[in-house]
Amino acid sequence: MISRSTTDLVSPRGGAPERRRRFRLGRRAGLAFWVAPALLLVGVFAIYPVAYSVYISFFKYKLTDPTKSQTFVGFGNYLSALADPSFVVAVRNSLAFVVGAVGVELLFGLALAVLLNRELPGMALVRSILIAPLTLTPLVVALVWGALYNADFGPVSYYLKQLGFQLGRGPVGEPSLALASLVVIDVWQWTPLMALLLFTGLRSQPLELHDAAQIDGASNWQRFLHVSLPLLRPTILVALVIRTMDALKLFDSVFAITGGGPGRATEVVNYYIFKVGLTYFDIGYAAAMSNLLLIIIVVLSALYLRVLRTPGSAS
Amino acid sequence: MNGIRRAATYMVLALCAMVLSVAPAQKSQYAGTNLNFIVVSDQFSAALEALAPIFQEQTGINLRVTVLGYGELYQRAIADFIGHTAQADLYSTDIVWSCQFAENGYLTDLASLIKQDAAELDLDDIPTVMWTTGSCGEQQIAFPLVGYAGVLAYNKAAFDAAGIAVPKTVAELAAAAQALTKDGKAGIVMNGQRGTPAAQDWMFYMLMNGGTILGPDGKPALNSPINVETLELYADLFKYAPDGAVSYAWGERVTSFSEGSSMMMVDWSAGLDYLREGAVPVSGSAAITTTPVREGLDPVYPFGGWGVGINADSPSQGAAWEFIKWLSSPEVQKQYVELGGKPIRHSTLTDPDLVAKYPFLSTILEVVEHGDGDFRPRITQYSQIEDAVGLAVNLVVTGQESAQAALDAAQATVAPLFQ
Amino acid sequence: MTTTAKRRWFGNTVSYLLLFLTVAFFLLPLIWLIGTAFKPRLLSFSVPPTWFFQPVLDNFLTIFRQMPVLQYLRNSVVVAVGSTILAVVLGVPAGYGLARHSGRTSNALAFALLVIRMVPPVAMLIPFYLLMRDFHLLGTYWSLILLDAVLNVSFVAWFMRGYYAGVPRDMEEAACCDGCTRFGAFARVSLPLALPGVVTIALFSFIASWNDFLFAMLLTGRNTRTLPLGILESYRAYEVSWNLMAAVSLFAVVPVILLGFALQRYYVSGLTMGAVRE
């Protein structure tokens, strides 16, 4: 029982025909019964802020402007964003961050999941330890790593220097290293989640398929590539969507460690929006940029679904 | 004669004591009012927390002090003002917010109240520069709360060992930085981190070197020749700074000095923990003096600090003003300084007991007498200017751009804000 | 030793070596954090780093003097528990309904919920602040509980929809035939069946709410401030106090780690069940 593609969800199997018909009676009303309370909460408390942020994105509106004027500018804010070097760099950095962080997390997580799946003594303890990073407050994680990275007093810099690495101005001081150093922090915090997801995915795979492959004389590596990996596809998909969504919204480590520097090396979208929205209080512009970020997130998620969901995979 | 004078003195003292001991019994007309005071997390916030119960005891006004981080305070204050939610009656306000808050009418203009209570406030005792913590044109939207002096902190032991004098000019500063960079120690340390840290620190050096942010026309002149020169000098100093200084903010900078890793820095007189015996490794060999000045210029020193303003939406204006008057009275100021606050009065800065206990007060007094509270322009566009400068400085100190190119770009970013 | 035995022995050794390195990577920052919380101020910046020292409680005494840590802790618990309960109570049935009533409306709703989770938070914050003002909820626990719950409920519903798609409905239908109401079937059969999933998603909601500081910055009042704000407070502008920061952080970190350990047998299975079926 691994997964079903969405087509299965649209026409669920199981149950005798007449029973199913009865179950479908008043289907719409039934759906409303289950979802109405949640929708009410979301409707009352989320729709207004979201709608307001769409509305205000078409206005030039700075909260700290003494005239308090709202000037309609149409798509002006959106066009400004696309021409704003800081925003463009921020988008580029955010995408680079996502590729780096989520890519490493996936590969590292996969390797770790395979290791965990070897069922050696002591694995349960390792699994427990792995849980710790993903429960930590990201702000704390950022502050801790900021301290570890400190070029003059930080343990990471100290030991790397002892090992003969030339760090120059330190992991977060060198423009070429800074974004990668933030990727390491993200990898530290989120690889365990990836590994646990993939590990449970591997564990729930039917043994018969592996046995059959073994009888066919497939090597371990071949079995992993041709049996395990395709079966893992849906798990990987969800893991990627969740991680991409969050990695695009990177904030804490930039806020606590680099402030976007050195230069523009770690300027990322969410931090830039925060600066414009909650430091300059230029909320029309901030709203336009966050809507653009939302579009990027939705498009990327849709892209994943398309690329990774091949018809009839792993049923 | 002597005996009579002494007797008179005793009588005056006795009278004072009577007045003081009676005062607590006279509860304020605002007794029972609740005041919320939101204060930035800083050395002086602990002093305010400690004074709150005393104020309450004496006036019957309930004062509750909430301490917030800098960014949180600013965001919360703006949200409170634009939403008219009156979450707090009193706010500590950064000197650079003065005009932004004044133009928006977020805080009550205290000018007329100050005039009305001029005698009680003993205005002559408050140095002129202190008022910049809350003035904008004719308005005074905040009363001085703490005055900070920009000072040069130096490692006396290192200077003695090297046999060099403490720098008086910018050129001497650079020479000293070079001379003291040896044996794995850094000669000087600055803030290099992008944003406010780099911008504010660089502005110290800009002032020392005779530069300004705004031109004579009141519009930004970030890429003036003198500013370009200062930025080149500033970037040059990083050769004598610790490796990580390009990503340092105030805290890391002070730590580097406090640990004895760096021999000099220009710092606000806000913490000065390194002057306290046994607090940090450098305690005992650290000292402060006025910042160096470019050769041939009259001394001008960096001044900053915080004011305390009354939320215009607060229903308790009278009680809030009563608190401000209480806090700034000479007697309370003395207690305040002993608890970790920084003085706003001339008489406090020269108080013999305090000066004996905190010798550095004389340096602060000198800075206050020649202080410039406007080297960071206190205008509405300041936060954007600061951000542009912070980026430019960081780009230059990390070797990614030349000073001229970086400041040209910064100028281009902020110029449109002034059209 | 036979070749296979030799190979297995070699494989195991390599596995353990790799695992050791991995565990070290994930544990050392944590050990540094805990160690620094108990380090005297004078040692906290020493180079080379000090790993062995006489632990002291000074840092804890200092932060207890500086801020009401226990009140922050209580506030964090109230907000995280409140928003989690709200998100789970509303979100799990919604997810169940979306899974059982598949169709175009249902798919669109599920997607809309996911989009709510994707919205960058900054843009929502100011309008939400004004909304809370109009409801007179500013500075109360409710403002933070509601915002956290809104963002979490959509994720809960989306996750549980996937989870229930994998739970056979025959059992529920059987219960229905026995004359039990639709909700009764859900409460008696479907809910217990999905327990690992519910625990998993509840834990994730709890963590998300517990760790937030951006919302808390604007929405809390004097008496409702949460731990992450205390952490920011400990990190004053003019001094870096790794030791104090670490001491406050432990209050934010330790409870959730313990919770994670305590619930792990549920969510190690719950994770995939819900996740696999998007």
CSV table of N, CA, C and O in Angstrom, one decimal, chain A residues 235-307:
chain,number,residue,atom,x,y,z
A,235,THR,N,6.9,10.2,-2.3
A,235,THR,CA,7.5,10.7,-1.1
A,235,THR,C,8.4,11.9,-1.4
A,235,THR,O,8.4,12.9,-0.8
A,236,ILE,N,9.3,11.6,-2.3
A,236,ILE,CA,10.2,12.7,-2.7
A,236,ILE,C,9.5,13.9,-3.2
A,236,ILE,O,9.9,15.0,-2.8
A,237,LEU,N,8.4,13.7,-3.9
A,237,LEU,CA,7.7,14.8,-4.5
A,237,LEU,C,7.2,15.7,-3.3
A,237,LEU,O,7.4,16.9,-3.3
A,238,VAL,N,6.5,15.1,-2.3
A,238,VAL,CA,6.0,15.9,-1.3
A,238,VAL,C,7.1,16.6,-0.5
A,238,VAL,O,7.0,17.7,-0.1
A,239,ALA,N,8.1,15.8,-0.2
A,239,ALA,CA,9.3,16.4,0.5
A,239,ALA,C,9.8,17.6,-0.2
A,239,ALA,O,10.1,18.7,0.4
A,240,LEU,N,9.9,17.5,-1.5
A,240,LEU,CA,10.5,18.6,-2.3
A,240,LEU,C,9.5,19.8,-2.2
A,240,LEU,O,10.0,21.0,-2.1
A,241,VAL,N,8.2,19.6,-2.4
A,241,VAL,CA,7.3,20.7,-2.3
A,241,VAL,C,7.3,21.4,-1.0
A,241,VAL,O,7.5,22.7,-1.0
A,242,ILE,N,7.3,20.7,0.1
A,242,ILE,CA,7.3,21.3,1.4
A,242,ILE,C,8.6,22.1,1.6
A,242,ILE,O,8.6,23.2,2.0
A,243,ARG,N,9.7,21.5,1.3
A,243,ARG,CA,11.0,22.1,1.5
A,243,ARG,C,11.2,23.3,0.6
A,243,ARG,O,11.8,24.4,1.0
A,244,THR,N,10.8,23.2,-0.6
A,244,THR,CA,11.0,24.3,-1.5
A,244,THR,C,10.1,25.5,-1.1
A,244,THR,O,10.6,26.7,-1.1
A,245,MET,N,8.9,25.2,-0.7
A,245,MET,CA,8.0,26.3,-0.2
A,245,MET,C,8.7,27.1,1.0
A,245,MET,O,8.7,28.3,1.0
A,246,ASP,N,9.3,26.3,1.9
A,246,ASP,CA,9.9,27.0,3.0
A,246,ASP,C,11.3,27.6,2.7
A,246,ASP,O,11.6,28.7,3.2
A,247,ALA,N,12.0,26.9,1.9
A,247,ALA,CA,13.4,27.5,1.6
A,247,ALA,C,13.2,28.8,0.8
A,247,ALA,O,14.1,29.7,0.9
A,248,LEU,N,12.2,28.9,0.0
A,248,LEU,CA,12.0,30.2,-0.7
A,248,LEU,C,11.7,31.3,0.2
A,248,LEU,O,11.8,32.5,-0.1
A,249,LYS,N,11.2,30.9,1.4
A,249,LYS,CA,10.8,31.9,2.4
A,249,LYS,C,11.9,32.1,3.4
A,249,LYS,O,11.6,32.6,4.5
A,250,LEU,N,13.1,31.8,3.1
A,250,LEU,CA,14.3,31.9,4.0
A,250,LEU,C,14.3,33.3,4.6
A,250,LEU,O,14.1,34.3,4.0
A,251,PHE,N,14.4,33.3,6.0
A,251,PHE,CA,14.4,34.6,6.6
A,251,PHE,C,15.3,34.7,7.8
A,251,PHE,O,16.2,35.5,7.9
A,252,ASP,N,15.2,33.7,8.7
A,252,ASP,CA,15.8,33.8,10.0
A,252,ASP,C,17.3,34.0,10.0
A,252,ASP,O,17.9,34.8,10.7
A,253,SER,N,18.0,33.2,9.2
A,253,SER,CA,19.5,33.2,9.2
A,253,SER,C,20.0,34.5,8.6
A,253,SER,O,21.0,35.0,9.0
A,254,VAL,N,19.3,35.0,7.6
A,254,VAL,CA,19.7,36.3,7.0
A,254,VAL,C,19.5,37.4,8.0
A,254,VAL,O,20.3,38.3,8.3
A,255,PHE,N,18.3,37.4,8.7
A,255,PHE,CA,17.9,38.4,9.7
A,255,PHE,C,19.0,38.4,10.8
A,255,PHE,O,19.4,39.4,11.3
A,256,ALA,N,19.4,37.2,11.3
A,256,ALA,CA,20.2,37.1,12.5
A,256,ALA,C,21.7,37.1,12.2
A,256,ALA,O,22.5,37.5,13.1
A,257,ILE,N,22.1,36.8,11.0
A,257,ILE,CA,23.6,36.7,10.8
A,257,ILE,C,24.1,37.7,9.8
A,257,ILE,O,25.1,38.4,10.1
A,258,THR,N,23.5,37.8,8.6
A,258,THR,CA,24.2,38.6,7.5
A,258,THR,C,23.6,39.9,7.2
A,258,THR,O,24.3,40.7,6.6
A,259,GLY,N,22.3,40.1,7.4
A,259,GLY,CA,21.7,41.3,7.0
A,259,GLY,C,21.6,41.4,5.5
A,259,GLY,O,21.5,42.5,5.0
A,260,GLY,N,21.8,40.3,4.8
A,260,GLY,CA,21.8,40.4,3.3
A,260,GLY,C,23.2,40.5,2.7
A,260,GLY,O,23.4,40.3,1.5
A,261,GLY,N,24.2,40.7,3.5
A,261,GLY,CA,25.6,40.9,3.0
A,261,GLY,C,26.3,39.6,3.0
A,261,GLY,O,25.8,38.6,3.3
A,262,PRO,N,27.6,39.6,2.7
A,262,PRO,CA,28.4,40.8,2.2
A,262,PRO,C,27.9,41.3,0.8
A,262,PRO,O,27.6,40.4,0.0
A,263,GLY,N,27.8,42.6,0.7
A,263,GLY,CA,27.3,43.1,-0.5
A,263,GLY,C,25.8,42.6,-0.7
A,263,GLY,O,25.0,42.8,0.2
A,264,ARG,N,25.5,42.0,-1.8
A,264,ARG,CA,24.2,41.5,-2.0
A,264,ARG,C,24.2,40.0,-1.9
A,264,ARG,O,23.2,39.3,-2.4
A,265,ALA,N,25.3,39.4,-1.4
A,265,ALA,CA,25.5,37.9,-1.6
A,265,ALA,C,24.3,37.1,-0.9
A,265,ALA,O,24.0,36.0,-1.4
A,266,THR,N,23.7,37.6,0.2
A,266,THR,CA,22.7,36.8,0.8
A,266,THR,C,21.4,37.6,0.8
A,266,THR,O,20.5,37.3,1.7
A,267,GLU,N,21.2,38.5,0.0
A,267,GLU,CA,19.9,39.2,-0.1
A,267,GLU,C,18.9,38.2,-0.7
A,267,GLU,O,19.1,37.7,-1.8
A,268,VAL,N,17.9,37.9,0.1
A,268,VAL,CA,16.9,37.0,-0.4
A,268,VAL,C,15.5,37.6,-0.3
A,268,VAL,O,15.3,38.6,0.4
A,269,VAL,N,14.6,37.1,-1.1
A,269,VAL,CA,13.3,37.8,-1.3
A,269,VAL,C,12.6,38.1,0.0
A,269,VAL,O,12.2,39.2,0.2
A,270,ASN,N,12.4,37.1,0.8
A,270,ASN,CA,11.6,37.3,2.0
A,270,ASN,C,12.2,38.3,2.9
A,270,ASN,O,11.5,39.1,3.6
A,271,TYR,N,13.5,38.4,3.0
A,271,TYR,CA,14.2,39.4,3.9
A,271,TYR,C,14.0,40.8,3.3
A,271,TYR,O,13.7,41.7,4.0
A,272,TYR,N,14.1,40.8,1.9
A,272,TYR,CA,13.9,42.1,1.3
A,272,TYR,C,12.5,42.7,1.5
A,272,TYR,O,12.3,43.8,1.8
A,273,ILE,N,11.5,41.8,1.3
A,273,ILE,CA,10.1,42.2,1.5
A,273,ILE,C,9.9,42.6,3.0
A,273,ILE,O,9.3,43.6,3.2
A,274,PHE,N,10.5,41.9,3.9
A,274,PHE,CA,10.5,42.3,5.3
A,274,PHE,C,11.0,43.7,5.5
A,274,PHE,O,10.4,44.6,6.2
A,275,LYS,N,12.1,44.0,4.9
A,275,LYS,CA,12.8,45.3,5.0
A,275,LYS,C,11.9,46.4,4.5
A,275,LYS,O,11.6,47.4,5.1
A,276,VAL,N,11.4,46.2,3.3
A,276,VAL,CA,10.5,47.2,2.6
A,276,VAL,C,9.2,47.3,3.4
A,276,VAL,O,8.7,48.4,3.6
A,277,GLY,N,8.6,46.2,3.8
A,277,GLY,CA,7.3,46.2,4.4
A,277,GLY,C,7.3,46.7,5.9
A,277,GLY,O,6.5,47.5,6.3
A,278,LEU,N,8.3,46.2,6.6
A,278,LEU,CA,8.3,46.4,8.1
A,278,LEU,C,9.4,47.3,8.6
A,278,LEU,O,9.5,47.6,9.8
A,279,THR,N,10.2,47.8,7.7
A,279,THR,CA,11.2,48.9,8.1
A,279,THR,C,10.9,50.2,7.4
A,279,THR,O,10.9,51.2,8.0
A,280,TYR,N,10.6,50.1,6.1
A,280,TYR,CA,10.2,51.3,5.4
A,280,TYR,C,8.7,51.5,5.5
A,280,TYR,O,8.2,52.6,5.1
A,281,PHE,N,8.0,50.5,5.8
A,281,PHE,CA,6.6,50.5,5.8
A,281,PHE,C,6.0,50.9,4.5
A,281,PHE,O,4.9,51.5,4.4
A,282,ASP,N,6.7,50.5,3.4
A,282,ASP,CA,6.2,50.8,2.0
A,282,ASP,C,5.3,49.6,1.6
A,282,ASP,O,5.7,48.8,0.9
A,283,ILE,N,4.1,49.6,2.2
A,283,ILE,CA,3.4,48.3,2.1
A,283,ILE,C,2.8,48.0,0.8
A,283,ILE,O,2.6,46.8,0.4
A,284,GLY,N,2.5,49.0,-0.1
A,284,GLY,CA,2.1,48.7,-1.4
A,284,GLY,C,3.1,47.9,-2.2
A,284,GLY,O,2.8,46.9,-2.8
A,285,TYR,N,4.3,48.4,-2.1
A,285,TYR,CA,5.4,47.8,-2.8
A,285,TYR,C,5.7,46.4,-2.2
A,285,TYR,O,5.9,45.4,-3.0
A,286,ALA,N,5.7,46.3,-0.9
A,286,ALA,CA,6.0,45.0,-0.3
A,286,ALA,C,5.0,44.0,-0.6
A,286,ALA,O,5.3,42.8,-0.9
A,287,ALA,N,3.7,44.4,-0.7
A,287,ALA,CA,2.6,43.5,-1.1
A,287,ALA,C,2.8,43.0,-2.5
A,287,ALA,O,2.7,41.8,-2.8
A,288,ALA,N,3.2,43.9,-3.4
A,288,ALA,CA,3.4,43.5,-4.8
A,288,ALA,C,4.5,42.5,-4.9
A,288,ALA,O,4.4,41.4,-5.6
A,289,MET,N,5.6,42.7,-4.1
A,289,MET,CA,6.7,41.7,-4.2
A,289,MET,C,6.3,40.4,-3.6
A,289,MET,O,6.7,39.4,-4.1
A,290,SER,N,5.5,40.5,-2.5
A,290,SER,CA,5.2,39.2,-1.9
A,290,SER,C,4.2,38.4,-2.8
A,290,SER,O,4.2,37.2,-2.8
A,291,ASN,N,3.4,39.1,-3.5
A,291,ASN,CA,2.5,38.4,-4.5
A,291,ASN,C,3.4,37.8,-5.6
A,291,ASN,O,3.1,36.7,-6.0
A,292,LEU,N,4.4,38.5,-6.0
A,292,LEU,CA,5.3,37.9,-7.0
A,292,LEU,C,6.0,36.6,-6.4
A,292,LEU,O,6.1,35.6,-7.1
A,293,LEU,N,6.4,36.7,-5.2
A,293,LEU,CA,7.0,35.5,-4.5
A,293,LEU,C,6.0,34.4,-4.5
A,293,LEU,O,6.4,33.2,-4.7
A,294,LEU,N,4.8,34.7,-4.1
A,294,LEU,CA,3.7,33.7,-4.1
A,294,LEU,C,3.6,33.0,-5.4
A,294,LEU,O,3.5,31.8,-5.5
A,295,ILE,N,3.6,33.8,-6.5
A,295,ILE,CA,3.5,33.2,-7.8
A,295,ILE,C,4.6,32.3,-8.1
A,295,ILE,O,4.4,31.2,-8.6
A,296,ILE,N,5.8,32.7,-7.7
A,296,ILE,CA,7.0,31.8,-7.9
A,296,ILE,C,6.8,30.5,-7.2
A,296,ILE,O,7.1,29.4,-7.8
A,297,ILE,N,6.4,30.6,-6.0
A,297,ILE,CA,6.2,29.4,-5.2
A,297,ILE,C,5.2,28.4,-5.8
A,297,ILE,O,5.4,27.2,-6.0
A,298,VAL,N,4.0,29.0,-6.2
A,298,VAL,CA,3.0,28.2,-6.8
A,298,VAL,C,3.5,27.6,-8.1
A,298,VAL,O,3.3,26.4,-8.3
A,299,VAL,N,4.1,28.3,-8.9
A,299,VAL,CA,4.6,27.8,-10.2
A,299,VAL,C,5.6,26.7,-10.0
A,299,VAL,O,5.5,25.6,-10.6
A,300,LEU,N,6.5,26.9,-9.0
A,300,LEU,CA,7.5,25.9,-8.8
A,300,LEU,C,6.9,24.6,-8.3
A,300,LEU,O,7.2,23.5,-8.7
A,301,SER,N,5.9,24.7,-7.4
A,301,SER,CA,5.2,23.5,-6.9
A,301,SER,C,4.5,22.8,-8.0
A,301,SER,O,4.5,21.6,-8.1
A,302,ALA,N,3.8,23.6,-8.9
A,302,ALA,CA,3.1,22.9,-10.0
A,302,ALA,C,4.1,22.2,-10.9
A,302,ALA,O,3.9,21.1,-11.4
A,303,LEU,N,5.3,22.8,-11.1
A,303,LEU,CA,6.3,22.2,-11.9
A,303,LEU,C,6.8,20.9,-11.4
A,303,LEU,O,6.9,19.9,-12.1
A,304,TYR,N,7.0,20.8,-10.0
A,304,TYR,CA,7.4,19.6,-9.4
A,304,TYR,C,6.4,18.5,-9.7
A,304,TYR,O,6.7,17.4,-10.0
A,305,LEU,N,5.1,18.9,-9.5
A,305,LEU,CA,4.0,17.9,-9.6
A,305,LEU,C,4.1,17.3,-11.0
A,305,LEU,O,3.9,16.1,-11.2
A,306,ARG,N,4.3,18.2,-12.0
A,306,ARG,CA,4.3,17.8,-13.4
A,306,ARG,C,5.5,16.9,-13.7
A,306,ARG,O,5.3,15.8,-14.3
A,307,VAL,N,6.7,17.3,-13.2
A,307,VAL,CA,7.9,16.5,-13.6
A,307,VAL,C,7.9,15.2,-12.9
A,307,VAL,O,8.2,14.2,-13.4
